[in-house]
mmCIF file of C-alpha atoms and ligand atoms in Angstrom:
data_model
loop_
_atom_site.group_PDB
_atom_site.id
_atom_site.type_symbol
_atom_site.label_atom_id
_atom_site.label_comp_id
_atom_site.label_asym_id
_atom_site.label_seq_id
_atom_site.Cartn_x
_atom_site.Cartn_y
_atom_site.Cartn_z
ATOM 1 C CA MET A 1 0.000 0.000 0.000
ATOM 2 C CA PRO A 2 2.684 2.635 0.838
ATOM 3 C CA VAL A 3 4.360 1.896 -2.498
ATOM 4 C CA LEU A 4 1.089 2.284 -4.415
ATOM 5 C CA GLN A 5 0.462 5.562 -2.653
ATOM 6 C CA GLN A 6 3.925 6.801 -3.561
ATOM 7 C CA VAL A 7 3.384 5.773 -7.189
ATOM 8 C CA GLN A 8 0.127 7.696 -7.162
ATOM 9 C CA THR A 9 1.789 10.811 -5.755
ATOM 10 C CA GLU A 10 4.657 10.695 -8.259
ATOM 11 C CA LEU A 11 2.716 9.455 -11.270
ATOM 12 C CA VAL A 12 2.174 12.729 -13.115
ATOM 13 C CA ASN A 13 5.295 14.589 -12.069
ATOM 14 C CA TYR A 14 8.186 12.423 -10.923
ATOM 15 C CA ARG A 15 10.101 14.276 -8.205
ATOM 16 C CA ASP A 16 9.805 17.695 -9.893
ATOM 17 C CA SER A 17 11.196 16.425 -13.177
ATOM 18 C CA GLY A 18 8.054 17.771 -14.855
ATOM 19 C CA ILE A 19 7.218 14.409 -16.435
ATOM 20 C CA SER A 20 5.990 10.964 -15.456
ATOM 21 C CA VAL A 21 8.262 7.930 -15.347
ATOM 22 C CA LEU A 22 5.886 6.608 -18.005
ATOM 23 C CA GLU A 23 7.098 9.342 -20.353
ATOM 24 C CA MET A 24 10.744 9.193 -19.415
ATOM 25 C CA SER A 25 13.567 8.077 -21.670
ATOM 26 C CA HIS A 26 15.527 5.187 -20.215
ATOM 27 C CA ARG A 27 18.638 7.178 -21.142
ATOM 28 C CA SER A 28 17.572 10.215 -19.073
ATOM 29 C CA ALA A 29 19.424 11.302 -15.952
ATOM 30 C CA SER A 30 16.296 10.709 -13.832
ATOM 31 C CA PHE A 31 15.947 7.125 -14.974
ATOM 32 C CA ALA A 32 19.678 6.462 -14.672
ATOM 33 C CA GLN A 33 19.309 7.426 -11.039
ATOM 34 C CA ILE A 34 16.372 5.028 -10.545
ATOM 35 C CA ALA A 35 18.350 2.205 -12.179
ATOM 36 C CA GLU A 36 21.445 2.871 -10.114
ATOM 37 C CA HIS A 37 19.516 3.171 -6.874
ATOM 38 C CA SER A 38 17.553 -0.035 -7.432
ATOM 39 C CA GLU A 39 20.704 -2.002 -8.158
ATOM 40 C CA LYS A 40 22.338 -0.633 -5.017
ATOM 41 C CA GLN A 41 19.296 -1.543 -2.897
ATOM 42 C CA LEU A 42 19.086 -5.050 -4.312
ATOM 43 C CA ARG A 43 22.793 -5.618 -3.796
ATOM 44 C CA GLN A 44 22.470 -4.467 -0.215
ATOM 45 C CA LEU A 45 19.399 -6.580 0.561
ATOM 46 C CA LEU A 46 20.974 -9.750 -0.816
ATOM 47 C CA GLY A 47 24.597 -9.068 0.120
ATOM 48 C CA LEU A 48 25.792 -9.201 -3.496
ATOM 49 C CA ASP A 49 29.413 -8.224 -3.992
ATOM 50 C CA ASN A 50 31.266 -7.442 -7.222
ATOM 51 C CA ASP A 51 31.379 -11.113 -8.160
ATOM 52 C CA TRP A 52 27.720 -10.695 -9.107
ATOM 53 C CA GLU A 53 25.975 -9.002 -12.002
ATOM 54 C CA VAL A 54 22.433 -7.789 -11.430
ATOM 55 C CA LEU A 55 20.201 -7.665 -14.506
ATOM 56 C CA PHE A 56 16.759 -6.073 -14.800
ATOM 57 C CA LEU A 57 15.231 -7.820 -17.809
ATOM 58 C CA GLN A 58 11.946 -8.675 -19.481
ATOM 59 C CA GLY A 59 10.241 -11.863 -20.575
ATOM 60 C CA GLY A 60 9.103 -13.256 -17.226
ATOM 61 C CA ALA A 61 10.569 -16.350 -15.631
ATOM 62 C CA THR A 62 9.170 -18.387 -18.516
ATOM 63 C CA SER A 63 11.628 -16.777 -20.948
ATOM 64 C CA HIS A 64 14.470 -17.324 -18.522
ATOM 65 C CA PHE A 65 13.729 -21.058 -18.317
ATOM 66 C CA CYS A 66 15.265 -21.050 -21.817
ATOM 67 C CA LEU A 67 17.629 -18.100 -21.624
ATOM 68 C CA SER A 68 19.376 -19.368 -18.507
ATOM 69 C CA ALA A 69 19.797 -22.765 -20.195
ATOM 70 C CA MET A 70 21.199 -21.180 -23.368
ATOM 71 C CA ASN A 71 23.659 -19.051 -21.424
ATOM 72 C CA LEU A 72 24.859 -21.942 -19.273
ATOM 73 C CA ALA A 73 25.024 -24.567 -22.012
ATOM 74 C CA THR A 74 28.827 -24.756 -22.118
ATOM 75 C CA LEU A 75 28.893 -25.981 -18.493
ATOM 76 C CA GLY A 76 27.381 -29.364 -19.420
ATOM 77 C CA TYR A 77 24.031 -30.958 -18.679
ATOM 78 C CA ALA A 78 21.432 -28.992 -16.782
ATOM 79 C CA ASP A 79 20.376 -31.442 -14.065
ATOM 80 C CA HIS A 80 16.817 -30.444 -13.186
ATOM 81 C CA ILE A 81 15.161 -31.192 -9.874
ATOM 82 C CA ILE A 82 11.422 -31.555 -10.379
ATOM 83 C CA SER A 83 9.433 -30.557 -7.305
ATOM 84 C CA GLY A 84 6.195 -29.263 -8.844
ATOM 85 C CA HIS A 85 4.554 -27.563 -11.790
ATOM 86 C CA TRP A 86 7.096 -24.798 -12.368
ATOM 87 C CA SER A 87 10.263 -26.852 -12.092
ATOM 88 C CA LYS A 88 8.730 -29.288 -14.585
ATOM 89 C CA ARG A 89 7.973 -26.421 -16.945
ATOM 90 C CA ALA A 90 11.514 -25.081 -16.520
ATOM 91 C CA TYR A 91 12.910 -28.489 -17.497
ATOM 92 C CA GLN A 92 10.597 -28.905 -20.489
ATOM 93 C CA GLN A 93 11.527 -25.476 -21.816
ATOM 94 C CA ALA A 94 15.278 -25.796 -21.159
ATOM 95 C CA LEU A 95 15.284 -29.100 -23.024
ATOM 96 C CA LYS A 96 14.277 -27.277 -26.212
ATOM 97 C CA VAL A 97 17.461 -25.224 -26.288
ATOM 98 C CA ALA A 98 20.222 -26.992 -24.358
ATOM 99 C CA PRO A 99 21.232 -30.359 -22.879
ATOM 100 C CA ALA A 100 18.931 -30.959 -19.905
ATOM 101 C CA ARG A 101 17.765 -33.980 -17.919
ATOM 102 C CA ILE A 102 15.919 -34.860 -14.742
ATOM 103 C CA ALA A 103 18.225 -35.531 -11.795
ATOM 104 C CA ALA A 104 15.438 -36.119 -9.240
ATOM 105 C CA SER A 105 11.683 -35.775 -9.079
ATOM 106 C CA SER A 106 8.967 -35.912 -6.466
ATOM 107 C CA GLU A 107 6.174 -36.286 -9.014
ATOM 108 C CA LYS A 108 5.539 -39.928 -7.989
ATOM 109 C CA ILE A 109 4.660 -38.762 -4.495
ATOM 110 C CA ALA A 110 2.377 -36.050 -5.922
ATOM 111 C CA PHE A 111 4.897 -33.330 -5.030
ATOM 112 C CA CYS A 112 4.177 -33.612 -1.317
ATOM 113 C CA ASN A 113 7.895 -33.101 -0.603
ATOM 114 C CA VAL A 114 10.976 -31.785 -2.393
ATOM 115 C CA PRO A 115 13.646 -34.260 -3.564
ATOM 116 C CA ALA A 116 16.423 -34.264 -0.949
ATOM 117 C CA LEU A 117 19.990 -33.546 -2.024
ATOM 118 C CA SER A 118 20.870 -37.198 -1.276
ATOM 119 C CA GLN A 119 18.446 -38.306 -4.035
ATOM 120 C CA TRP A 120 19.908 -36.102 -6.742
ATOM 121 C CA GLN A 121 21.656 -38.082 -9.490
ATOM 122 C CA HIS A 122 24.637 -36.507 -11.188
ATOM 123 C CA ASP A 123 27.578 -37.743 -13.230
ATOM 124 C CA ASP A 124 30.617 -36.407 -15.075
ATOM 125 C CA ALA A 125 28.448 -34.790 -17.752
ATOM 126 C CA SER A 126 26.546 -32.697 -15.184
ATOM 127 C CA GLY A 127 27.150 -28.982 -15.620
ATOM 128 C CA TYR A 128 24.809 -27.448 -13.079
ATOM 129 C CA VAL A 129 21.648 -28.124 -11.068
ATOM 130 C CA HIS A 130 18.386 -26.263 -11.559
ATOM 131 C CA ILE A 131 15.866 -25.980 -8.728
ATOM 132 C CA THR A 132 12.669 -24.035 -8.125
ATOM 133 C CA THR A 133 12.955 -22.838 -4.553
ATOM 134 C CA ASN A 134 9.205 -22.340 -4.087
ATOM 135 C CA GLU A 135 6.536 -24.122 -6.075
ATOM 136 C CA THR A 136 3.767 -21.551 -6.298
ATOM 137 C CA ILE A 137 1.042 -23.992 -7.384
ATOM 138 C CA HIS A 138 1.887 -27.063 -5.286
ATOM 139 C CA GLY A 139 2.813 -25.119 -2.147
ATOM 140 C CA VAL A 140 6.090 -26.939 -1.583
ATOM 141 C CA ALA A 141 9.495 -25.338 -1.068
ATOM 142 C CA TYR A 142 13.162 -25.778 -0.321
ATOM 143 C CA ASN A 143 13.075 -24.069 3.057
ATOM 144 C CA GLU A 144 16.727 -25.049 3.433
ATOM 145 C CA ILE A 145 18.703 -24.322 0.287
ATOM 146 C CA PRO A 146 20.697 -27.443 -0.669
ATOM 147 C CA ALA A 147 24.455 -27.226 -1.188
ATOM 148 C CA PRO A 148 25.371 -29.493 -4.114
ATOM 149 C CA ASP A 149 28.927 -29.763 -5.468
ATOM 150 C CA LEU A 150 27.710 -28.310 -8.777
ATOM 151 C CA PRO A 151 26.757 -24.719 -9.605
ATOM 152 C CA LEU A 152 23.222 -24.112 -8.362
ATOM 153 C CA VAL A 153 20.712 -22.257 -10.544
ATOM 154 C CA ALA A 154 17.337 -21.288 -9.125
ATOM 155 C CA ASP A 155 13.993 -20.011 -10.261
ATOM 156 C CA MET A 156 13.004 -17.919 -7.241
ATOM 157 C CA SER A 157 9.979 -16.240 -8.806
ATOM 158 C CA SER A 158 7.656 -16.763 -5.877
ATOM 159 C CA ASP A 159 9.954 -16.482 -2.852
ATOM 160 C CA PHE A 160 12.483 -13.910 -4.029
ATOM 161 C CA LEU A 161 13.105 -11.304 -1.296
ATOM 162 C CA SER A 162 10.955 -13.181 1.202
ATOM 163 C CA ARG A 163 13.854 -14.959 2.907
ATOM 164 C CA ARG A 164 17.479 -14.540 3.792
ATOM 165 C CA LEU A 165 19.827 -16.259 1.369
ATOM 166 C CA ASP A 166 23.320 -17.620 1.547
ATOM 167 C CA ILE A 167 23.995 -16.161 -1.859
ATOM 168 C CA ASN A 168 27.266 -18.043 -2.198
ATOM 169 C CA ARG A 169 25.330 -21.260 -2.692
ATOM 170 C CA PHE A 170 24.152 -20.008 -6.099
ATOM 171 C CA ALA A 171 25.620 -19.373 -9.536
ATOM 172 C CA LEU A 172 22.496 -17.828 -11.058
ATOM 173 C CA ILE A 173 19.065 -16.802 -9.778
ATOM 174 C CA TYR A 174 16.147 -15.553 -11.834
ATOM 175 C CA ALA A 175 12.783 -14.305 -10.625
ATOM 176 C CA GLY A 176 9.789 -12.564 -12.127
ATOM 177 C CA ALA A 177 9.129 -9.453 -10.050
ATOM 178 C CA GLN A 178 5.381 -9.793 -9.755
ATOM 179 C CA LYS A 179 5.046 -11.773 -6.521
ATOM 180 C CA ASN A 180 7.238 -10.059 -3.955
ATOM 181 C CA ALA A 181 9.202 -7.394 -5.736
ATOM 182 C CA GLY A 182 7.112 -5.278 -8.083
ATOM 183 C CA PRO A 183 4.883 -5.378 -11.150
ATOM 184 C CA ALA A 184 4.888 -7.923 -13.952
ATOM 185 C CA GLY A 185 7.117 -6.966 -16.857
ATOM 186 C CA LEU A 186 10.364 -7.046 -14.932
ATOM 187 C CA THR A 187 12.500 -10.118 -14.319
ATOM 188 C CA PHE A 188 15.560 -10.125 -12.094
ATOM 189 C CA VAL A 189 18.563 -12.159 -13.162
ATOM 190 C CA LEU A 190 21.451 -12.367 -10.716
ATOM 191 C CA VAL A 191 24.469 -14.088 -12.125
ATOM 192 C CA LYS A 192 28.038 -14.714 -11.015
ATOM 193 C CA ARG A 193 30.505 -12.845 -13.245
ATOM 194 C CA ALA A 194 32.613 -16.002 -13.622
ATOM 195 C CA ILE A 195 29.637 -17.731 -15.235
ATOM 196 C CA LEU A 196 29.267 -14.924 -17.780
ATOM 197 C CA ASP A 197 32.766 -15.647 -19.067
ATOM 198 C CA GLN A 198 31.464 -19.007 -20.261
ATOM 199 C CA VAL A 199 28.389 -17.828 -22.186
ATOM 200 C CA PRO A 200 28.482 -19.417 -25.647
ATOM 201 C CA GLY A 201 29.244 -17.076 -28.545
ATOM 202 C CA GLY A 202 26.667 -16.350 -31.193
ATOM 203 C CA LEU A 203 23.565 -16.004 -29.027
ATOM 204 C CA PRO A 204 21.052 -13.406 -30.246
ATOM 205 C CA SER A 205 21.984 -10.186 -28.459
ATOM 206 C CA MET A 206 18.794 -9.966 -26.390
ATOM 207 C CA PHE A 207 19.369 -13.524 -25.114
ATOM 208 C CA ASP A 208 23.004 -13.034 -24.159
ATOM 209 C CA TYR A 209 23.387 -12.353 -20.417
ATOM 210 C CA SER A 210 27.026 -11.241 -20.798
ATOM 211 C CA LEU A 211 26.060 -8.612 -23.361
ATOM 212 C CA LEU A 212 23.036 -7.529 -21.320
ATOM 213 C CA ALA A 213 25.335 -7.129 -18.307
ATOM 214 C CA GLU A 214 27.780 -5.100 -20.359
ATOM 215 C CA LYS A 215 24.929 -2.810 -21.471
ATOM 216 C CA LYS A 216 23.613 -2.460 -17.892
ATOM 217 C CA SER A 217 20.302 -4.139 -18.902
ATOM 218 C CA MET A 218 19.704 -1.434 -21.494
ATOM 219 C CA LEU A 219 20.512 -3.126 -24.749
ATOM 220 C CA ASN A 220 17.008 -2.110 -25.774
ATOM 221 C CA THR A 221 14.280 -0.164 -23.966
ATOM 222 C CA PRO A 222 13.789 -1.740 -20.536
ATOM 223 C CA PRO A 223 10.375 -1.842 -18.790
ATOM 224 C CA VAL A 224 10.981 1.515 -17.126
ATOM 225 C CA PHE A 225 7.764 1.790 -15.149
ATOM 226 C CA SER A 226 7.973 -1.719 -13.694
ATOM 227 C CA TRP A 227 11.615 -1.087 -12.855
ATOM 228 C CA TYR A 228 10.727 2.163 -11.097
ATOM 229 C CA VAL A 229 7.955 0.519 -9.031
ATOM 230 C CA ALA A 230 10.310 -2.338 -8.139
ATOM 231 C CA SER A 231 12.800 0.258 -6.965
ATOM 232 C CA LEU A 232 10.163 1.626 -4.563
ATOM 233 C CA VAL A 233 9.398 -1.919 -3.365
ATOM 234 C CA LEU A 234 13.097 -2.467 -2.644
ATOM 235 C CA ASP A 235 13.096 0.755 -0.593
ATOM 236 C CA TRP A 236 9.988 -0.434 1.243
ATOM 237 C CA ILE A 237 11.529 -3.819 2.075
ATOM 238 C CA THR A 238 14.667 -2.076 3.304
ATOM 239 C CA ALA A 239 12.677 0.345 5.459
ATOM 240 C CA GLU A 240 10.598 -2.505 6.929
ATOM 241 C CA GLY A 241 13.732 -4.268 8.148
ATOM 242 C CA GLY A 242 15.078 -6.093 5.088
ATOM 243 C CA LEU A 243 15.032 -9.805 4.422
ATOM 244 C CA ILE A 244 15.325 -10.717 8.102
ATOM 245 C CA LYS A 245 11.983 -9.033 8.686
ATOM 246 C CA MET A 246 10.368 -10.460 5.512
ATOM 247 C CA GLU A 247 11.440 -13.959 6.521
ATOM 248 C CA GLN A 248 10.239 -13.539 10.082
ATOM 249 C CA LEU A 249 6.843 -12.340 8.862
ATOM 250 C CA ALA A 250 6.583 -15.118 6.274
ATOM 251 C CA LYS A 251 7.258 -17.675 9.010
ATOM 252 C CA GLU A 252 4.722 -16.104 11.329
ATOM 253 C CA LYS A 253 1.977 -15.766 8.699
ATOM 254 C CA SER A 254 2.415 -19.280 7.309
ATOM 255 C CA ALA A 255 2.635 -20.888 10.772
ATOM 256 C CA LEU A 256 -0.693 -19.282 11.664
ATOM 257 C CA LEU A 257 -2.360 -20.807 8.643
ATOM 258 C CA TYR A 258 -0.676 -24.200 8.880
ATOM 259 C CA SER A 259 -1.870 -24.499 12.471
ATOM 260 C CA GLN A 260 -5.402 -24.776 10.984
ATOM 261 C CA LEU A 261 -4.453 -27.560 8.565
ATOM 262 C CA SER A 262 -3.714 -31.239 8.952
ATOM 263 C CA ALA A 263 -3.338 -34.301 6.720
ATOM 264 C CA GLN A 264 -6.871 -35.549 7.427
ATOM 265 C CA GLY A 265 -8.891 -32.888 9.228
ATOM 266 C CA PHE A 266 -11.482 -30.483 7.842
ATOM 267 C CA TYR A 267 -8.741 -28.392 6.197
ATOM 268 C CA GLN A 268 -6.335 -30.801 4.549
ATOM 269 C CA ASN A 269 -2.738 -30.299 3.502
ATOM 270 C CA SER A 270 -0.451 -33.231 2.759
ATOM 271 C CA ILE A 271 2.864 -31.422 2.239
ATOM 272 C CA SER A 272 5.694 -32.700 4.487
ATOM 273 C CA ALA A 273 6.162 -30.297 7.376
ATOM 274 C CA SER A 274 9.730 -29.338 6.437
ATOM 275 C CA ALA A 275 8.776 -28.527 2.822
ATOM 276 C CA ARG A 276 5.663 -26.470 3.434
ATOM 277 C CA SER A 277 5.792 -23.257 1.470
ATOM 278 C CA ARG A 278 5.765 -20.021 3.442
ATOM 279 C CA MET A 279 4.446 -18.164 0.410
ATOM 280 C CA ASN A 280 1.660 -20.372 -0.919
ATOM 281 C CA VAL A 281 -0.405 -22.384 1.540
ATOM 282 C CA VAL A 282 -2.514 -24.937 -0.334
ATOM 283 C CA PHE A 283 -5.402 -26.793 1.270
ATOM 284 C CA ARG A 284 -8.523 -28.740 0.492
ATOM 285 C CA LEU A 285 -11.904 -29.244 2.091
ATOM 286 C CA PRO A 286 -13.689 -32.620 2.290
ATOM 287 C CA ASP A 287 -15.407 -31.964 -1.070
ATOM 288 C CA SER A 288 -15.298 -29.484 -3.911
ATOM 289 C CA ALA A 289 -18.868 -28.232 -3.351
ATOM 290 C CA LEU A 290 -17.781 -27.096 0.112
ATOM 291 C CA GLU A 291 -14.733 -25.411 -1.441
ATOM 292 C CA ASP A 292 -17.065 -23.420 -3.691
ATOM 293 C CA ILE A 293 -19.108 -22.308 -0.679
ATOM 294 C CA PHE A 294 -15.880 -21.389 1.128
ATOM 295 C CA LEU A 295 -14.732 -19.253 -1.800
ATOM 296 C CA GLN A 296 -18.081 -17.560 -2.124
ATOM 297 C CA GLN A 297 -18.361 -16.715 1.578
ATOM 298 C CA ALA A 298 -14.721 -15.637 1.773
ATOM 299 C CA GLY A 299 -15.340 -13.329 -1.198
ATOM 300 C CA GLU A 300 -18.372 -11.845 0.532
ATOM 301 C CA ALA A 301 -16.174 -11.202 3.564
ATOM 302 C CA GLY A 302 -13.664 -9.349 1.341
ATOM 303 C CA MET A 303 -11.126 -12.153 0.946
ATOM 304 C CA ILE A 304 -10.352 -12.803 -2.691
ATOM 305 C CA GLY A 305 -7.801 -14.852 -4.621
ATOM 306 C CA LEU A 306 -8.170 -17.993 -2.497
ATOM 307 C CA LYS A 307 -8.930 -20.376 -5.346
ATOM 308 C CA GLY A 308 -6.238 -22.982 -6.015
ATOM 309 C CA HIS A 309 -4.530 -23.005 -9.404
ATOM 310 C CA ARG A 310 -6.787 -24.423 -12.125
ATOM 311 C CA SER A 311 -4.343 -27.299 -12.745
ATOM 312 C CA ILE A 312 -4.769 -28.812 -9.275
ATOM 313 C CA GLY A 313 -7.915 -27.188 -7.836
ATOM 314 C CA GLY A 314 -8.491 -26.807 -4.104
ATOM 315 C CA LEU A 315 -7.690 -23.624 -2.232
ATOM 316 C CA ARG A 316 -4.552 -21.541 -1.864
ATOM 317 C CA ALA A 317 -3.652 -18.586 0.315
ATOM 318 C CA SER A 318 -0.684 -16.627 -1.012
ATOM 319 C CA LEU A 319 1.265 -14.780 1.646
ATOM 320 C CA TYR A 320 3.646 -12.594 -0.310
ATOM 321 C CA ASN A 321 5.557 -9.781 1.393
ATOM 322 C CA ALA A 322 2.759 -7.259 0.830
ATOM 323 C CA MET A 323 0.178 -9.379 2.716
ATOM 324 C CA PRO A 324 -0.232 -7.889 6.219
ATOM 325 C CA LEU A 325 -0.153 -10.227 9.205
ATOM 326 C CA GLN A 326 -3.502 -8.868 10.347
ATOM 327 C CA GLU A 327 -5.187 -10.149 7.199
ATOM 328 C CA VAL A 328 -3.917 -13.646 7.908
ATOM 329 C CA TYR A 329 -5.502 -13.445 11.377
ATOM 330 C CA THR A 330 -8.751 -12.420 9.677
ATOM 331 C CA LEU A 331 -8.565 -15.398 7.298
ATOM 332 C CA VAL A 332 -7.815 -17.810 10.148
ATOM 333 C CA GLU A 333 -10.790 -16.488 12.108
ATOM 334 C CA PHE A 334 -12.981 -16.921 9.028
ATOM 335 C CA MET A 335 -11.715 -20.501 8.617
ATOM 336 C CA ARG A 336 -12.509 -21.361 12.245
ATOM 337 C CA GLU A 337 -16.012 -19.993 11.884
ATOM 338 C CA PHE A 338 -16.517 -21.817 8.580
ATOM 339 C CA GLU A 339 -15.414 -25.097 10.168
ATOM 340 C CA ARG A 340 -17.814 -24.560 13.087
ATOM 341 C CA LYS A 341 -20.671 -24.181 10.565
ATOM 342 C CA TYR A 342 -19.767 -26.920 8.089
ATOM 343 C CA GLY A 343 -17.274 -29.196 9.843
HETATM 344 C C1 PLP B 401 7.924 -20.350 -9.525
HETATM 345 C C2 PLP B 401 7.448 -19.761 -10.804
HETATM 346 N N1 PLP B 401 8.212 -19.868 -11.897
HETATM 347 C C3 PLP B 401 7.834 -19.349 -13.075
HETATM 348 C C4 PLP B 401 6.638 -18.689 -13.218
HETATM 349 C C5 PLP B 401 6.260 -18.103 -14.546
HETATM 350 O O1 PLP B 401 6.482 -16.737 -14.452
HETATM 351 P P1 PLP B 401 6.161 -15.688 -15.623
HETATM 352 O O2 PLP B 401 4.676 -15.629 -15.725
HETATM 353 O O3 PLP B 401 6.790 -14.441 -15.076
HETATM 354 O O4 PLP B 401 6.818 -16.172 -16.859
HETATM 355 C C6 PLP B 401 5.803 -18.522 -12.099
HETATM 356 C C7 PLP B 401 4.532 -17.806 -12.217
HETATM 357 O O5 PLP B 401 3.724 -17.768 -11.328
HETATM 358 C C8 PLP B 401 6.227 -19.080 -10.871
HETATM 359 O O6 PLP B 401 5.473 -18.941 -9.782
#
């Protein structure tokens, strides 16, 4: 909310520049300042030193399923860990452009846990491992980031900036901004400089991370407005207490909700306790008719967006950074009341 209010205040006349960010050239001094500031904030929040390049790109995580694979292809096979819908999609897309294979999967157990590091299968042809740290649809996450002996690449689209990170575990991270960090249209790519030295030659310019880094993410016109709003979100996260605070809140909010769920009770969730997502809490009711009533009554009480993803159904409460703790208390109270009526 504070970020939206600031956007509203600055929309027509950005900080006395006389124009809106929407009208601004990405080569202008005002935008250069926004770009510089946002990079500084992100570096500070994540503890990124000069070994890292920070890219503000377009295309959503879906484009970077392929682009990351193309840029890393000289390393060897991309060993993908399949822990839900998005990691499967990342693998299927990477396979179209570079050598990729499945090193472990929890699909057989209906993604109720993440494959443990001890189950990952690698060999001499392995170049790097790809994981999805939080599965937005299945509600399952690597709450502890594994430490394989290979470079680790992660899609962090739905838990980026919601947790502290030992950044040294990773070689590359990509994340669409739209969950925790800003509007759709912007995708963060954080990549170790050493990795950029190995990008294959001949990639189309817009796909080449080393060239995009060299051009400071401005090889073509970047999504200036999304970038600007993300910059305000980074300021907001910093002012709220940084990633320590975001993580603490995520733990608190998700624990509140999980305390209402059990494997067999009225509200059911079968994800292993250690892999329960702190961003996306999925649950089911004893039947789908009751789920429809739940959604309708929740909507009437002002709680929207609780429908599970169309691919798996059920219910899902997303607890991104912008979701206030108080609203989770309200949802939990609603759930208790609903169970008293229908349980
Ligand atoms: C974990 C994860 N990866 C990838 C995607 C796809 O992102 P985009 O729509 O930005 O391409 C999503 C979208 O929700 C996601 O949650």
